[in-house]
PDB file of C-alpha atoms in Angstrom:
ATOM      1  CA  MET A 279      94.663  23.949  88.706  1.00 84.00           C
ATOM      2  CA  GLU A 280      94.069  27.504  89.797  1.00 91.00           C
ATOM      3  CA  ALA A 281      91.376  30.018  88.826  1.00 92.00           C
ATOM      4  CA  LYS A 282      92.052  33.737  89.087  1.00 93.00           C
ATOM      5  CA  ALA A 283      90.175  37.022  89.082  1.00 94.00           C
ATOM      6  CA  HIS A 284      91.850  40.411  88.628  1.00 95.00           C
ATOM      7  CA  LEU A 285      90.718  43.926  89.469  1.00 95.00           C
ATOM      8  CA  LYS A 286      92.872  46.605  87.899  1.00 96.00           C
ATOM      9  CA  TYR A 287      93.090  50.313  88.668  1.00 96.00           C
ATOM     10  CA  ALA A 288      91.001  50.141  91.866  1.00 95.00           C
ATOM     11  CA  ARG A 289      90.977  53.596  93.492  1.00 96.00           C
ATOM     12  CA  ILE A 290      92.172  52.394  96.879  1.00 95.00           C
ATOM     13  CA  SER A 291      95.662  52.215  98.312  1.00 95.00           C
ATOM     14  CA  PRO A 292      97.326  48.778  98.075  1.00 95.00           C
ATOM     15  CA  ARG A 293      98.329  49.118 101.716  1.00 95.00           C
ATOM     16  CA  LYS A 294      94.658  49.179 102.750  1.00 95.00           C
ATOM     17  CA  VAL A 295      93.785  46.235 100.499  1.00 95.00           C
ATOM     18  CA  GLN A 296      96.694  44.135 101.790  1.00 95.00           C
ATOM     19  CA  ILE A 297      95.156  44.106 105.296  1.00 94.00           C
ATOM     20  CA  VAL A 298      91.991  42.482 103.926  1.00 94.00           C
ATOM     21  CA  CYS A 299      93.980  40.090 101.701  1.00 94.00           C
ATOM     22  CA  ASP A 300      95.826  38.754 104.748  1.00 94.00           C
ATOM     23  CA  LEU A 301      92.508  37.965 106.469  1.00 93.00           C
ATOM     24  CA  ILE A 302      91.264  35.507 103.813  1.00 93.00           C
ATOM     25  CA  ARG A 303      94.446  33.925 102.439  1.00 93.00           C
ATOM     26  CA  GLY A 304      94.330  30.129 102.906  1.00 93.00           C
ATOM     27  CA  LYS A 305      90.677  30.039 104.041  1.00 93.00           C
ATOM     28  CA  SER A 306      87.852  28.079 102.389  1.00 94.00           C
ATOM     29  CA  VAL A 307      85.596  30.112 100.108  1.00 94.00           C
ATOM     30  CA  PRO A 308      82.504  30.157 102.411  1.00 94.00           C
ATOM     31  CA  GLN A 309      84.685  31.083 105.398  1.00 94.00           C
ATOM     32  CA  ALA A 310      86.468  33.825 103.412  1.00 94.00           C
ATOM     33  CA  ASP A 311      83.110  35.201 102.231  1.00 94.00           C
ATOM     34  CA  ALA A 312      81.823  35.329 105.823  1.00 95.00           C
ATOM     35  CA  ILE A 313      84.991  37.094 107.002  1.00 95.00           C
ATOM     36  CA  LEU A 314      84.736  39.690 104.213  1.00 95.00           C
ATOM     37  CA  ARG A 315      81.062  40.403 104.922  1.00 95.00           C
ATOM     38  CA  ALA A 316      81.844  41.019 108.610  1.00 94.00           C
ATOM     39  CA  THR A 317      84.907  43.201 107.988  1.00 93.00           C
ATOM     40  CA  PRO A 318      84.219  46.968 108.096  1.00 94.00           C
ATOM     41  CA  LYS A 319      86.872  47.955 105.535  1.00 93.00           C
ATOM     42  CA  ALA A 320      86.352  49.673 102.185  1.00 93.00           C
ATOM     43  CA  ALA A 321      88.431  46.995 100.458  1.00 93.00           C
ATOM     44  CA  SER A 322      86.208  44.151 101.683  1.00 94.00           C
ATOM     45  CA  GLU A 323      83.404  45.172  99.310  1.00 93.00           C
ATOM     46  CA  LEU A 324      85.762  44.935  96.339  1.00 93.00           C
ATOM     47  CA  MET A 325      87.187  41.643  97.589  1.00 94.00           C
ATOM     48  CA  ILE A 326      83.710  40.048  97.900  1.00 95.00           C
ATOM     49  CA  LYS A 327      83.016  40.761  94.233  1.00 94.00           C
ATOM     50  CA  LEU A 328      86.466  39.547  93.244  1.00 95.00           C
ATOM     51  CA  LEU A 329      86.126  36.322  95.258  1.00 94.00           C
ATOM     52  CA  ASN A 330      82.739  35.595  93.669  1.00 94.00           C
ATOM     53  CA  SER A 331      84.254  36.205  90.237  1.00 95.00           C
ATOM     54  CA  ALA A 332      87.153  33.828  90.932  1.00 94.00           C
ATOM     55  CA  VAL A 333      84.724  31.117  92.106  1.00 94.00           C
ATOM     56  CA  ALA A 334      82.615  31.599  88.950  1.00 94.00           C
ATOM     57  CA  ASN A 335      85.762  31.369  86.801  1.00 93.00           C
ATOM     58  CA  ALA A 336      86.752  28.131  88.552  1.00 93.00           C
ATOM     59  CA  GLU A 337      83.301  26.633  88.095  1.00 92.00           C
ATOM     60  CA  ASN A 338      82.673  27.686  84.482  1.00 93.00           C
ATOM     61  CA  ASN A 339      86.133  27.767  82.896  1.00 91.00           C
ATOM     62  CA  HIS A 340      87.964  24.994  84.783  1.00 90.00           C
ATOM     63  CA  GLN A 341      85.044  22.701  85.834  1.00 90.00           C
ATOM     64  CA  MET A 342      86.082  22.769  89.507  1.00 89.00           C
ATOM     65  CA  ASP A 343      83.736  21.842  92.343  1.00 89.00           C
ATOM     66  CA  PRO A 344      82.697  25.103  94.095  1.00 87.00           C
ATOM     67  CA  GLU A 345      82.288  23.260  97.432  1.00 88.00           C
ATOM     68  CA  SER A 346      85.963  22.261  97.626  1.00 90.00           C
ATOM     69  CA  LEU A 347      87.535  25.627  96.728  1.00 92.00           C
ATOM     70  CA  TYR A 348      89.836  27.660  98.965  1.00 94.00           C
ATOM     71  CA  VAL A 349      91.669  30.978  98.545  1.00 94.00           C
ATOM     72  CA  SER A 350      95.153  29.833  97.530  1.00 93.00           C
ATOM     73  CA  ALA A 351      96.615  33.303  96.928  1.00 94.00           C
ATOM     74  CA  THR A 352      95.515  36.911  97.115  1.00 95.00           C
ATOM     75  CA  TYR A 353      97.613  40.028  96.735  1.00 92.00           C
ATOM     76  CA  ALA A 354      97.420  43.727  95.907  1.00 95.00           C
ATOM     77  CA  ASN A 355     100.076  45.381  93.775  1.00 95.00           C
ATOM     78  CA  PRO A 356     100.411  49.137  93.337  1.00 96.00           C
ATOM     79  CA  GLY A 357      98.958  50.598  90.160  1.00 96.00           C
ATOM     80  CA  PRO A 358      99.636  54.019  88.649  1.00 97.00           C
ATOM     81  CA  ILE A 359      99.511  56.984  91.021  1.00 97.00           C
ATOM     82  CA  ILE A 360      97.164  59.850  90.148  1.00 96.00           C
ATOM     83  CA  LYS A 361      98.958  63.071  91.103  1.00 97.00           C
ATOM     84  CA  ARG A 362      97.045  66.159  92.223  1.00 96.00           C
ATOM     85  CA  MET A 363      98.162  69.538  93.596  1.00 96.00           C
ATOM     86  CA  ARG A 364      96.898  71.222  96.756  1.00 96.00           C
ATOM     87  CA  PRO A 365      97.298  75.002  97.076  1.00 96.00           C
ATOM     88  CA  ARG A 366      99.252  76.069 100.168  1.00 95.00           C
ATOM     89  CA  ALA A 367     100.404  79.336 101.692  1.00 96.00           C
ATOM     90  CA  GLN A 368     102.551  81.895  99.837  1.00 95.00           C
ATOM     91  CA  GLY A 369     101.822  80.488  96.376  1.00 95.00           C
ATOM     92  CA  ARG A 370     103.255  77.061  97.053  1.00 96.00           C
ATOM     93  CA  ALA A 371     101.598  73.775  96.111  1.00 96.00           C
ATOM     94  CA  PHE A 372     101.853  70.380  97.808  1.00 97.00           C
ATOM     95  CA  ARG A 373     101.359  67.171  95.879  1.00 96.00           C
ATOM     96  CA  ILE A 374      98.612  64.689  96.759  1.00 97.00           C
ATOM     97  CA  ASN A 375      99.140  61.109  95.584  1.00 96.00           C
ATOM     98  CA  LYS A 376      95.921  59.225  94.865  1.00 96.00           C
ATOM     99  CA  ARG A 377      97.068  55.628  94.821  1.00 96.00           C
ATOM    100  CA  THR A 378      95.533  52.780  92.813  1.00 96.00           C
ATOM    101  CA  SER A 379      95.774  49.006  93.159  1.00 96.00           C
ATOM    102  CA  HIS A 380      95.794  45.897  91.004  1.00 97.00           C
ATOM    103  CA  ILE A 381      94.128  43.181  93.117  1.00 96.00           C
ATOM    104  CA  THR A 382      94.284  39.437  92.362  1.00 95.00           C
ATOM    105  CA  VAL A 383      92.405  36.551  94.003  1.00 95.00           C
ATOM    106  CA  CYS A 384      93.315  32.924  93.180  1.00 94.00           C
ATOM    107  CA  VAL A 385      91.220  29.906  94.191  1.00 94.00           C
ATOM    108  CA  SER A 386      92.206  26.212  94.023  1.00 94.00           C
ATOM    109  CA  GLU A 387      90.669  22.879  94.856  1.00 92.00           C
ATOM    110  CA  ARG A 388      91.597  21.058  98.054  1.00 86.00           C
TER     111      ARG A 388
END
């Protein structure tokens, strides 16, 4: 059995989140939590909350033992891109893409 937690429309690029996802994939929950707390990335704050939510889902919805949980899967998919314009010289405009992410954390029992 697997418990999941999703975060949709996070205002951070999926490329930046993927770096943090790779750090905790396959680790036990206490080890993953320690790694996230020591990682100086903007995505690690979001991932801590998401990991805690997945553990709570496993404990309350699936009656899993929180001591034996590990991060079975974690990934960040691109969400919709917010498009903005930046004024440039001679009346031109360049586009700025503000990317969003859909982040998922899955935990399972060992």
